[in-house]
PDB file of C-alpha atoms in Angstrom:
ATOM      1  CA  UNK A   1       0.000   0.000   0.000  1.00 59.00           C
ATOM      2  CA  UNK A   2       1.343   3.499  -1.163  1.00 70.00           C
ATOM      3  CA  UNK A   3       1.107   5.927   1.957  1.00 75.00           C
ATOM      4  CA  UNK A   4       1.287   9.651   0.122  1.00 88.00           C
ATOM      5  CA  UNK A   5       3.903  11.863   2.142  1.00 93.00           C
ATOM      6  CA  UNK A   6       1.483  15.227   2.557  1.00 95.00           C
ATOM      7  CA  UNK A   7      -1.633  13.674   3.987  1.00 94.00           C
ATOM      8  CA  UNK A   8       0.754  11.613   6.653  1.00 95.00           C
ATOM      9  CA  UNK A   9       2.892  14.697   7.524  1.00 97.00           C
ATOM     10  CA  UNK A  10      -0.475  17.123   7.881  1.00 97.00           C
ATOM     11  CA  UNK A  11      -1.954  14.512   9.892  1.00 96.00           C
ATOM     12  CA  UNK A  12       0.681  13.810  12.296  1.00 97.00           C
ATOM     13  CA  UNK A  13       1.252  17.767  12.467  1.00 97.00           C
ATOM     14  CA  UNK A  14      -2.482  17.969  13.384  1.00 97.00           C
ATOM     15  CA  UNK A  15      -2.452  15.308  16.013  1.00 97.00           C
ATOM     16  CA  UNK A  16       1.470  16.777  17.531  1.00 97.00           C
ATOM     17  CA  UNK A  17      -0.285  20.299  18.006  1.00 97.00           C
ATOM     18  CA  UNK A  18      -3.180  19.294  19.590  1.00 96.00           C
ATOM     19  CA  UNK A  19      -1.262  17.216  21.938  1.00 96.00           C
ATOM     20  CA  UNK A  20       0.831  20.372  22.683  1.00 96.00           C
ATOM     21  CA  UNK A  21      -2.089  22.613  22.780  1.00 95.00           C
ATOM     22  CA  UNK A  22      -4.126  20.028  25.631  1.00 93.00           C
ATOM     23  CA  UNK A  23      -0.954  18.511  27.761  1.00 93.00           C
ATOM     24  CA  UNK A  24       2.033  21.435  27.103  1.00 93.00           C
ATOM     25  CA  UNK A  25       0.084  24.660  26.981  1.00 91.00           C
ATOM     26  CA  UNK A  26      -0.351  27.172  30.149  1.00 90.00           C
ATOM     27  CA  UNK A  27      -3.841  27.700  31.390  1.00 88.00           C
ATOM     28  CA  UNK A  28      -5.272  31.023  30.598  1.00 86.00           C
ATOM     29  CA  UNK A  29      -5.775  32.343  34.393  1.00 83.00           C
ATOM     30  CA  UNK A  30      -8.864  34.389  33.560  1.00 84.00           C
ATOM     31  CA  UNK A  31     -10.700  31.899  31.025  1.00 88.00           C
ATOM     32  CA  UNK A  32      -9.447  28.175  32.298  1.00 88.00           C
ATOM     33  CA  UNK A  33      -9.326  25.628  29.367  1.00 90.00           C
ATOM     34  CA  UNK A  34     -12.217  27.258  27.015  1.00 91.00           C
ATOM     35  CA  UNK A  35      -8.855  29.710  26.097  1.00 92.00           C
ATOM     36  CA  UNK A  36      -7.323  26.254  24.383  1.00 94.00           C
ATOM     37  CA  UNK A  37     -10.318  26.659  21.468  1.00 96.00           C
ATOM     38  CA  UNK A  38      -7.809  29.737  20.451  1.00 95.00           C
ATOM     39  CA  UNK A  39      -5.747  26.717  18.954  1.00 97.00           C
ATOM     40  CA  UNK A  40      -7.872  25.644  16.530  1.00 97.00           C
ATOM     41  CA  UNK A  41     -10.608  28.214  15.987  1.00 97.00           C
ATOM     42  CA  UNK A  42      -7.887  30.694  14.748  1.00 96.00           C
ATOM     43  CA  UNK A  43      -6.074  28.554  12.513  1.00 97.00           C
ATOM     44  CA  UNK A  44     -10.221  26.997  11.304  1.00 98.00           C
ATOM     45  CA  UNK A  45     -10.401  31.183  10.431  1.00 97.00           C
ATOM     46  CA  UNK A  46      -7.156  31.574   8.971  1.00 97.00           C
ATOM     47  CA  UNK A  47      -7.133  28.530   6.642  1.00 98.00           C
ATOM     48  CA  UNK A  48     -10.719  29.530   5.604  1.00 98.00           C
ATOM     49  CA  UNK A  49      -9.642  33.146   4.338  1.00 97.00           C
ATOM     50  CA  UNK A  50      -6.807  31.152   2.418  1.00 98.00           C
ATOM     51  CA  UNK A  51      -8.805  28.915   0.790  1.00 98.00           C
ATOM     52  CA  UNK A  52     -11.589  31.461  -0.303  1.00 98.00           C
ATOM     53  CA  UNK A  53      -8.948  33.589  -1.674  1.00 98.00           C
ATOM     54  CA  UNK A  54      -7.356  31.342  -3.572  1.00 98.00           C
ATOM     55  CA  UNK A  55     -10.676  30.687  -4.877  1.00 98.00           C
ATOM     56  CA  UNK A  56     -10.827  34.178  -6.054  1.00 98.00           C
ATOM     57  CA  UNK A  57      -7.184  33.916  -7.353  1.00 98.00           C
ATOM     58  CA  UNK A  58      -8.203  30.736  -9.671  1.00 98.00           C
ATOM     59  CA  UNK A  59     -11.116  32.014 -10.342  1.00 98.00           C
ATOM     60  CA  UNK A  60      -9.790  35.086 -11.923  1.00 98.00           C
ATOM     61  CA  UNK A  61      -6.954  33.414 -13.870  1.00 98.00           C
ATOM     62  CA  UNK A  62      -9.396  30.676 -15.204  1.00 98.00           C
ATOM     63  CA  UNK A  63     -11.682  33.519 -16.097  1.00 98.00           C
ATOM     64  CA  UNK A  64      -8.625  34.550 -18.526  1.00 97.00           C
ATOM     65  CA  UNK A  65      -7.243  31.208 -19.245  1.00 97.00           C
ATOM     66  CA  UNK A  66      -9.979  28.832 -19.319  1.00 96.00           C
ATOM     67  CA  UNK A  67      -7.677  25.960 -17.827  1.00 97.00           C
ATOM     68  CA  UNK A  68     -10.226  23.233 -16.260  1.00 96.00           C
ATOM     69  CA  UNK A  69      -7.642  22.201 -13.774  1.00 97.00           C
ATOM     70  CA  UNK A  70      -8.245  26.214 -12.395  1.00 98.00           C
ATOM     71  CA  UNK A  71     -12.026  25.526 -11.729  1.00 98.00           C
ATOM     72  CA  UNK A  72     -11.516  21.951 -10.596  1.00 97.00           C
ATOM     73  CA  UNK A  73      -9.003  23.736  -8.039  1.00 98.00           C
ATOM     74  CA  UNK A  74     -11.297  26.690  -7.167  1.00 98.00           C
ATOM     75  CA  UNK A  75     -14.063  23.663  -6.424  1.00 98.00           C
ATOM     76  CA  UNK A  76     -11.911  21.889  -4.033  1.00 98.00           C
ATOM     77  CA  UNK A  77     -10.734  24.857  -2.272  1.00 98.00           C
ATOM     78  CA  UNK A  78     -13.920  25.960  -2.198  1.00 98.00           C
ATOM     79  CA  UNK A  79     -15.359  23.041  -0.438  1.00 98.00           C
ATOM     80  CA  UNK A  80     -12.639  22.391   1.907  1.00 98.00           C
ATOM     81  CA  UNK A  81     -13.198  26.608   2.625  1.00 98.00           C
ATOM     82  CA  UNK A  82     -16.629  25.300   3.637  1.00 98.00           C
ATOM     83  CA  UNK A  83     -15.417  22.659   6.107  1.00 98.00           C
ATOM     84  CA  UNK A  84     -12.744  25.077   8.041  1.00 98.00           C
ATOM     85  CA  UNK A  85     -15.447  27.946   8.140  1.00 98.00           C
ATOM     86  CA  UNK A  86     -18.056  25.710   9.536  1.00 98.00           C
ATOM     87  CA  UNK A  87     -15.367  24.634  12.188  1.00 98.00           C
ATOM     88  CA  UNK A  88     -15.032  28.003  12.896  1.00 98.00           C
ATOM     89  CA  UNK A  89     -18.604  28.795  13.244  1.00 98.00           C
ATOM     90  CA  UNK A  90     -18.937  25.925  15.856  1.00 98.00           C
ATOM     91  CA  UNK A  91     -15.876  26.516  17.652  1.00 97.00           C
ATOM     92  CA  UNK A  92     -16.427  30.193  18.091  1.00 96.00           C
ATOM     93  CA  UNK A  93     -20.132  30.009  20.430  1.00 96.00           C
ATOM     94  CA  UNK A  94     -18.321  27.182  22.127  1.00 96.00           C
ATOM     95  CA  UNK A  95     -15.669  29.735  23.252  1.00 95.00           C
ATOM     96  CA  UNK A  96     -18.045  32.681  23.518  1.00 94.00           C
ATOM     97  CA  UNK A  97     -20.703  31.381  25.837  1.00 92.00           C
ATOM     98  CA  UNK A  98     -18.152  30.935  28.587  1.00 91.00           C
ATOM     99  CA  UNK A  99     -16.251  33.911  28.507  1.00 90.00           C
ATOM    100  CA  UNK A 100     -18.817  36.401  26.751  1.00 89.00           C
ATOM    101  CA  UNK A 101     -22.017  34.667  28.333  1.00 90.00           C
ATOM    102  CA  UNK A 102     -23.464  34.015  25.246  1.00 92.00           C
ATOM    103  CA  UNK A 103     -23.296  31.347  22.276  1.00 94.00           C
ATOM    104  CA  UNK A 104     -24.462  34.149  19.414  1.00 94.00           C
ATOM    105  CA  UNK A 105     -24.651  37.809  18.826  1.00 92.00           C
ATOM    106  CA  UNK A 106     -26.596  38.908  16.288  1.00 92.00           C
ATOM    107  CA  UNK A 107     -25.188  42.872  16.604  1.00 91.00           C
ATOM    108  CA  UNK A 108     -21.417  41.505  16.194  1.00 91.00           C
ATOM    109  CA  UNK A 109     -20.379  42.378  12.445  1.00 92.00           C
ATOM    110  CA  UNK A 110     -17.739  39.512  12.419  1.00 93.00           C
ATOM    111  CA  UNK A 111     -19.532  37.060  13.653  1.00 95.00           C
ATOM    112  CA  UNK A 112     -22.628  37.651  11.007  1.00 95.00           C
ATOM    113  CA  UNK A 113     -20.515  38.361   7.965  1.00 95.00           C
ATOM    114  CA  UNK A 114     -18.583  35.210   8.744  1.00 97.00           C
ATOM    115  CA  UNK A 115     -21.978  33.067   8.636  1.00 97.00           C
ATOM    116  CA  UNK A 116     -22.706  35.016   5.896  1.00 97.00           C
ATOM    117  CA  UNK A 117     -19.043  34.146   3.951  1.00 98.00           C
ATOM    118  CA  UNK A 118     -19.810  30.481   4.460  1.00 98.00           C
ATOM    119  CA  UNK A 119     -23.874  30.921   3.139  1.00 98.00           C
ATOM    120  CA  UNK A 120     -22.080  32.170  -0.162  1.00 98.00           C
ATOM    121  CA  UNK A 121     -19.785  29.160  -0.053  1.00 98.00           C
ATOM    122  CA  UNK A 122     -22.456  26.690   0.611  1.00 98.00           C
ATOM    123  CA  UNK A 123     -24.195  28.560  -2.632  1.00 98.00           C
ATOM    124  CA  UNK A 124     -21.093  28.095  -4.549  1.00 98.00           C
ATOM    125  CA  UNK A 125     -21.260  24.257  -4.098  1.00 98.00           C
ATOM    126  CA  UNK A 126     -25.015  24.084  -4.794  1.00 98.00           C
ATOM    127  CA  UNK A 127     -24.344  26.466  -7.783  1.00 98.00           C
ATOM    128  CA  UNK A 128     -22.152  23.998  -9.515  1.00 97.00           C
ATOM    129  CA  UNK A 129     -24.162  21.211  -8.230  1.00 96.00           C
ATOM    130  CA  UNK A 130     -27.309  22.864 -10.445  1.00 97.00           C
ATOM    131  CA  UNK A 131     -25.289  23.724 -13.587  1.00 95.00           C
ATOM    132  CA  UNK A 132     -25.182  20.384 -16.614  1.00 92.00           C
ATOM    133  CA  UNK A 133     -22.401  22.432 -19.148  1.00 93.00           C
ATOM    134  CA  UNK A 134     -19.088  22.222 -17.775  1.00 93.00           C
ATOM    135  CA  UNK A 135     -18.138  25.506 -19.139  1.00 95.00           C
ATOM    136  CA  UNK A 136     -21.319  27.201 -17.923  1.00 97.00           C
ATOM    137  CA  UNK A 137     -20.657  26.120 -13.969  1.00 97.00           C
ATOM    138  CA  UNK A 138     -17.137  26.989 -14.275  1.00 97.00           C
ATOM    139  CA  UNK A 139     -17.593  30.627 -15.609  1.00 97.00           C
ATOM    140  CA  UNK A 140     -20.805  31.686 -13.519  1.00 97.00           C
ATOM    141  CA  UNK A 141     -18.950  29.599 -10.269  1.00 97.00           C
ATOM    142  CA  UNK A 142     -16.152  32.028 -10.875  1.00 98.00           C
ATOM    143  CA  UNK A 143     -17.631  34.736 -10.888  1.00 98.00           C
ATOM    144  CA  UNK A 144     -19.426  34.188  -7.387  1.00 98.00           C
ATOM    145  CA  UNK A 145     -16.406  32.857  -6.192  1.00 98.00           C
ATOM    146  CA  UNK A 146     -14.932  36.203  -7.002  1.00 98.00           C
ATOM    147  CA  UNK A 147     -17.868  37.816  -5.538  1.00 97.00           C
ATOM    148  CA  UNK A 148     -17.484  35.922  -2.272  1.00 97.00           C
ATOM    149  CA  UNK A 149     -13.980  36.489  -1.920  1.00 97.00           C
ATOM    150  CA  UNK A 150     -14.555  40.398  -1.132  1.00 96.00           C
ATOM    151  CA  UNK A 151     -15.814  39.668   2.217  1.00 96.00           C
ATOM    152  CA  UNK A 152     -12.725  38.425   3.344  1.00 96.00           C
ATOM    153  CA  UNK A 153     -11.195  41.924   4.354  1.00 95.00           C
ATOM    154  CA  UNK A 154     -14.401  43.324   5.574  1.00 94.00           C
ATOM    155  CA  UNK A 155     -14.293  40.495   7.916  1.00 94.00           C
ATOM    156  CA  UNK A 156     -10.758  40.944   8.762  1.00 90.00           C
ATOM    157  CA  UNK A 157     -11.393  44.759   9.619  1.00 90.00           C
ATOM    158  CA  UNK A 158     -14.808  44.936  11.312  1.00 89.00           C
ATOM    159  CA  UNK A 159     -13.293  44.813  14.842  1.00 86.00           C
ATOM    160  CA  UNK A 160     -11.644  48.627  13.641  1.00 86.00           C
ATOM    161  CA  UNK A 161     -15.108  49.683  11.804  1.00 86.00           C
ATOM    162  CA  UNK A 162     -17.529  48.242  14.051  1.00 86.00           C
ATOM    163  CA  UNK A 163     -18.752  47.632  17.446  1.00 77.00           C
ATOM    164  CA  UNK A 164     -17.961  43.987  18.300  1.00 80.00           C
ATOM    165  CA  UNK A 165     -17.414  41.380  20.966  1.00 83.00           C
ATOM    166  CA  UNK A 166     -14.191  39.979  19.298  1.00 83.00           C
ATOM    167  CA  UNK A 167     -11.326  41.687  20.675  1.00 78.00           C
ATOM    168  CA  UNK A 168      -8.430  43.676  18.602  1.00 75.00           C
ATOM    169  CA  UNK A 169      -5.408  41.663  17.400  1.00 73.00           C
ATOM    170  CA  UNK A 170      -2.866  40.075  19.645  1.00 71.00           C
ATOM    171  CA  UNK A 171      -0.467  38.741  17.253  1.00 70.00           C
ATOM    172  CA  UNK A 172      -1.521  40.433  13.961  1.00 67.00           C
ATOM    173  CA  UNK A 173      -0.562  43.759  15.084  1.00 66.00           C
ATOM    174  CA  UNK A 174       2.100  46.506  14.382  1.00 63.00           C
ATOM    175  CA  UNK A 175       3.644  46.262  18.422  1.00 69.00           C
ATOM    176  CA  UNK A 176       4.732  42.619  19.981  1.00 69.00           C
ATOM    177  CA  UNK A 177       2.136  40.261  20.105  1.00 71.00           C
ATOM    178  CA  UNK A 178       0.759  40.312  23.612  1.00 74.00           C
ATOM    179  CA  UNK A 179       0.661  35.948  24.179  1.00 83.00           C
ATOM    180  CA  UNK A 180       3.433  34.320  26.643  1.00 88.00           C
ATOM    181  CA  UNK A 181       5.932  32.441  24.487  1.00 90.00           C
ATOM    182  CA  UNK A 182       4.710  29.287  25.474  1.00 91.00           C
ATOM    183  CA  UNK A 183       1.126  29.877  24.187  1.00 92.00           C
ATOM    184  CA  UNK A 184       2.592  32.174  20.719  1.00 92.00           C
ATOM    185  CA  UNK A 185       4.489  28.759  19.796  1.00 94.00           C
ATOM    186  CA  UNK A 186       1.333  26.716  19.848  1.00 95.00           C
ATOM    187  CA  UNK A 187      -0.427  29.130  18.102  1.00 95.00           C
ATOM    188  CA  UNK A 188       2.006  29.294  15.290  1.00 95.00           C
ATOM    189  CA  UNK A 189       2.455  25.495  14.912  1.00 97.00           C
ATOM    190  CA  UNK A 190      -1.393  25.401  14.993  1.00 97.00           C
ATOM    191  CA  UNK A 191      -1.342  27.473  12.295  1.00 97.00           C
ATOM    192  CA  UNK A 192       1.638  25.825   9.851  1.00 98.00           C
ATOM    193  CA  UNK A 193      -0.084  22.052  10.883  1.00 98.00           C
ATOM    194  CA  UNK A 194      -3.580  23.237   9.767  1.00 98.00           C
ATOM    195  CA  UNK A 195      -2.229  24.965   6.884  1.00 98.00           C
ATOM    196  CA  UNK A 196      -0.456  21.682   5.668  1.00 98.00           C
ATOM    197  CA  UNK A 197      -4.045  19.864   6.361  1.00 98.00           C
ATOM    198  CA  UNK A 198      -6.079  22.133   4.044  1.00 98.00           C
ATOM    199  CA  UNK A 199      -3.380  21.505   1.492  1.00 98.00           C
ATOM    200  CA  UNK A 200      -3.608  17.853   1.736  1.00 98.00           C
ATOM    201  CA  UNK A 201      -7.393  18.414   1.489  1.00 98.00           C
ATOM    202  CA  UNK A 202      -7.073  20.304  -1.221  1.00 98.00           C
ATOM    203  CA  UNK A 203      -4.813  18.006  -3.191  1.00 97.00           C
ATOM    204  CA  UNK A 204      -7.073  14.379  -2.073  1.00 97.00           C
ATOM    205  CA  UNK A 205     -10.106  16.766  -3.194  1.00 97.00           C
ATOM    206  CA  UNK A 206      -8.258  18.118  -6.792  1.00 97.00           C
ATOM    207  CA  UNK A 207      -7.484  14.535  -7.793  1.00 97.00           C
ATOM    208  CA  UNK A 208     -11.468  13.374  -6.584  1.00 97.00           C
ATOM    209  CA  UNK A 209     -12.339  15.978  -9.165  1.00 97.00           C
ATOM    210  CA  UNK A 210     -10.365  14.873 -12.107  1.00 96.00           C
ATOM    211  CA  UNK A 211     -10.958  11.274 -11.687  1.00 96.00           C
ATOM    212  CA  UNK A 212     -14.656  11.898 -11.760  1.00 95.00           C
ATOM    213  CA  UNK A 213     -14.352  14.822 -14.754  1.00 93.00           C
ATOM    214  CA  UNK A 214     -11.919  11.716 -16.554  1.00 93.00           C
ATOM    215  CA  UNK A 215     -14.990   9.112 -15.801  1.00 92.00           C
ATOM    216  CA  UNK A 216     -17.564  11.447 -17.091  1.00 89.00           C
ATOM    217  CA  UNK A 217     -15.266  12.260 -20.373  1.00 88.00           C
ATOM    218  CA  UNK A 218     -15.493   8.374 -20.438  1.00 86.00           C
ATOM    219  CA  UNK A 219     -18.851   7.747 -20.335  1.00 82.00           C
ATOM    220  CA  UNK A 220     -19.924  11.101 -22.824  1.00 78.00           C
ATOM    221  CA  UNK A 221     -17.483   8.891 -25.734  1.00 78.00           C
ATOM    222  CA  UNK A 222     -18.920   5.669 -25.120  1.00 78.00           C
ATOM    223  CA  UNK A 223     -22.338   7.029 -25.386  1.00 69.00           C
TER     224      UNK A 223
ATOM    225  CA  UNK B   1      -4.731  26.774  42.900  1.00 46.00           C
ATOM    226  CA  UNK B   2      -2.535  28.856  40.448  1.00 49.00           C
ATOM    227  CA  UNK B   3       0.757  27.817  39.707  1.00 48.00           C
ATOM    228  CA  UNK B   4       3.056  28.897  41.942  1.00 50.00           C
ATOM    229  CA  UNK B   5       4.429  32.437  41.043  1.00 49.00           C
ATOM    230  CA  UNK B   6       1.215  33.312  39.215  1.00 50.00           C
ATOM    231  CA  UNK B   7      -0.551  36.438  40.320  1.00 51.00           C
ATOM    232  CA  UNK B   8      -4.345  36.078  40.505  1.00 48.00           C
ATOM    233  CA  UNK B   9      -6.763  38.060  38.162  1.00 51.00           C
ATOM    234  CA  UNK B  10      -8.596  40.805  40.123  1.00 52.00           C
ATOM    235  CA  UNK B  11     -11.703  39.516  41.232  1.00 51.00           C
ATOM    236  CA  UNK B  12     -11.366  36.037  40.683  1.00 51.00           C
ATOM    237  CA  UNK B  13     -10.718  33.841  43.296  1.00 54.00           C
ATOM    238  CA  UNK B  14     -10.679  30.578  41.190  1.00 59.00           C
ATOM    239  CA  UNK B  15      -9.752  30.101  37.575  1.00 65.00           C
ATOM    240  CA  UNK B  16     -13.204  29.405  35.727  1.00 69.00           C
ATOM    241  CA  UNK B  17     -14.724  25.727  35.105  1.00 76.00           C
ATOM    242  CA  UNK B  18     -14.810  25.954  31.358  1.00 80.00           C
ATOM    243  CA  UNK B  19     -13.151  22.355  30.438  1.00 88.00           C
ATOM    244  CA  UNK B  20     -16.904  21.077  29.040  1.00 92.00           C
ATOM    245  CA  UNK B  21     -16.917  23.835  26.063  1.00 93.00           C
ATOM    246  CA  UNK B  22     -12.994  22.883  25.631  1.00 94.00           C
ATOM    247  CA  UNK B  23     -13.619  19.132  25.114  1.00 94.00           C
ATOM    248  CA  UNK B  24     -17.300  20.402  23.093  1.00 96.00           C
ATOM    249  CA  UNK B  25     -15.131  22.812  20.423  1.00 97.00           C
ATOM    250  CA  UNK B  26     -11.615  20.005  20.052  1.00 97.00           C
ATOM    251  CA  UNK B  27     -14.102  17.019  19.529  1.00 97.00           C
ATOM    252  CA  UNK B  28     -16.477  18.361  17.464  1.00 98.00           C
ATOM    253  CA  UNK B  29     -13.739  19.920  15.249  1.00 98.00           C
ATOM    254  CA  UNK B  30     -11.075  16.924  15.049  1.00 97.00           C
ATOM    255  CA  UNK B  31     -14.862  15.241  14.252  1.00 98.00           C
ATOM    256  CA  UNK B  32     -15.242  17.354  11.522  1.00 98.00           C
ATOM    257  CA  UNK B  33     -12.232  16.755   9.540  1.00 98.00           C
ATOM    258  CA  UNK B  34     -12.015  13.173  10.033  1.00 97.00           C
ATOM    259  CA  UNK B  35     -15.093  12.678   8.479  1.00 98.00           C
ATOM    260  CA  UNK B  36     -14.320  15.222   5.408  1.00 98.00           C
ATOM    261  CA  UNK B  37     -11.426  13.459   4.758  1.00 97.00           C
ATOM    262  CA  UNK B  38     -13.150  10.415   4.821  1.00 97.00           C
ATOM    263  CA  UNK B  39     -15.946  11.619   2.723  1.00 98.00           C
ATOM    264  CA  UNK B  40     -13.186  12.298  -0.012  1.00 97.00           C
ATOM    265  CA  UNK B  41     -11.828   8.808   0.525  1.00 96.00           C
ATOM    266  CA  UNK B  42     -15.210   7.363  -0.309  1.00 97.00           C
ATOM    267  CA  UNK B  43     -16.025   9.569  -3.286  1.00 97.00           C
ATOM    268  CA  UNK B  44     -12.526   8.511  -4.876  1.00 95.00           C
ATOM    269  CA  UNK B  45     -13.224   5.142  -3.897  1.00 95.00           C
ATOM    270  CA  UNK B  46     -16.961   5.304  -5.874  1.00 95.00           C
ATOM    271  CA  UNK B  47     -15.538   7.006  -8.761  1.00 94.00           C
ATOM    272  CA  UNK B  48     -12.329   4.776  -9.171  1.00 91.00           C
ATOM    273  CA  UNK B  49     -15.007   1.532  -8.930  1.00 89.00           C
ATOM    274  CA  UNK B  50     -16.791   3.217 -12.233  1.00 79.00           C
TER     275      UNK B  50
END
């Protein structure tokens, strides 16, 4: 049996940072252990911006190029967006309840426009699910993909522009970040481990995509 | 009991229960991507059968 390097490494990566995150991680002395969600709902966020915009960035280019292998790309990272966003959307109440007293906010920007940013993404996948011609779902999938991309910085800058419950940066910031080593460590392993996963995703998910666009081509000769 | 050397927050006297949401949010999300990936490993599987 073949064992592929990237799924192995992400997954072992994945597994080594949550250990560190449960066993070898300081308690936060103000929130207990509902702080340890940091270590995964950040990176859920971070790999879900990453994989929208390189929908947007696929998107774009297959707008210009028409290269199939773009839109089978901007469909995996699409759907693997999906799975990190809804992680993030579960993850974040889970946190909040404890610590803000509540699961959901309606009046907090982020957390709507992020609910919204995964609505379009769930759209996205029924869009292409609706559309017969291959060229058709491609173009009119990119250009929602596109679309739904935009949202990413107005998410990333609503705790400037609006009132919110999510507080300002503390690592993305122009000063230090304001974490103890010990916890900045996790958070950036966290972050490189489920980076590597949504690549390995991403790649399982590509090659999904173009054995079943190769089966179809298949079947449309022998017909 | 803090760690020794820790300084308690003002007006806490305890650190805060909150283990249940902990386990909740890391089970529910390792959940999650266990069963995308094997979603993915059975739609490969289908499509390689065809």
């Amino acid at each position: 049996m073949k064992i592929s390097w990237l799924p192995t490494l992400a997954g072992a990566a994945v597994i080594g940072t949550v250990i560190r995150a449960v066993f070898f991680t300081p308690l936060e002395a103000r929130q207990g252990a509902a702080q340890k969600i940091f270590y995964i709902h950040v990176p859920a966020a971070w790999v879900a911006f990453l994989a929208f915009f390189l929908v947007a960035i696929a998107s774009g280019v297959y707008l210009w190029l028409r290269d199939p292998r773009l839109d089978r790309f901007a469909e995996s990272s699409a759907e693997v967006g999906v799975v990190f966003t809804t992680v993030v959307l579960i993850t974040g109440p889970l946190w909040a309840k404890p610590i803000w007293g509540t699961f959901w906010a309606w009046w907090d920007v982020r957390l709507v426009s992020t609910l919204f940013l995964w609505f379009i993404y769930v759209s996205y996948i029924v869009l292409r699910g609706a559309i017969e011609s291959p060229e058709l779902r491609a173009r009119y999938s990119a250009v929602l993909g596109i679309l739904g991309a935009l949202l990413i910085p107005f998410i990333h800058l609503s705790v400037y522009l609006f009132a919110t419950m999510h507080p300002m940066p503390i690592v993305g910031k122009p000063s230090a970040p304001s974490l103890p080593i010990e916890m900045l460590i996790t958070l950036m392993l966290s972050l490189v481990s489920f980076t590597l996963l949504y690549f390995a995703f991403v790649r399982a998910r590509y090659n999904y995509a173009a054995e079943r666009d190769a089966a179809a081509a298949r079947t449309d000769h022998d017909a | 009991m803090l760690p020794r050397g820790m300084r308690q927050p003002r007006g806490l006297t305890t650190m805060p229960e909150t283990s249940a949401y902990f386990h909740a949010a890391y089970t529910i999300a390792l959940g999650i991507y266990a069963a995308y990936a094997l979603s993915i490993y059975l739609r490969r599987k289908r499509v390689q059968a065809k």
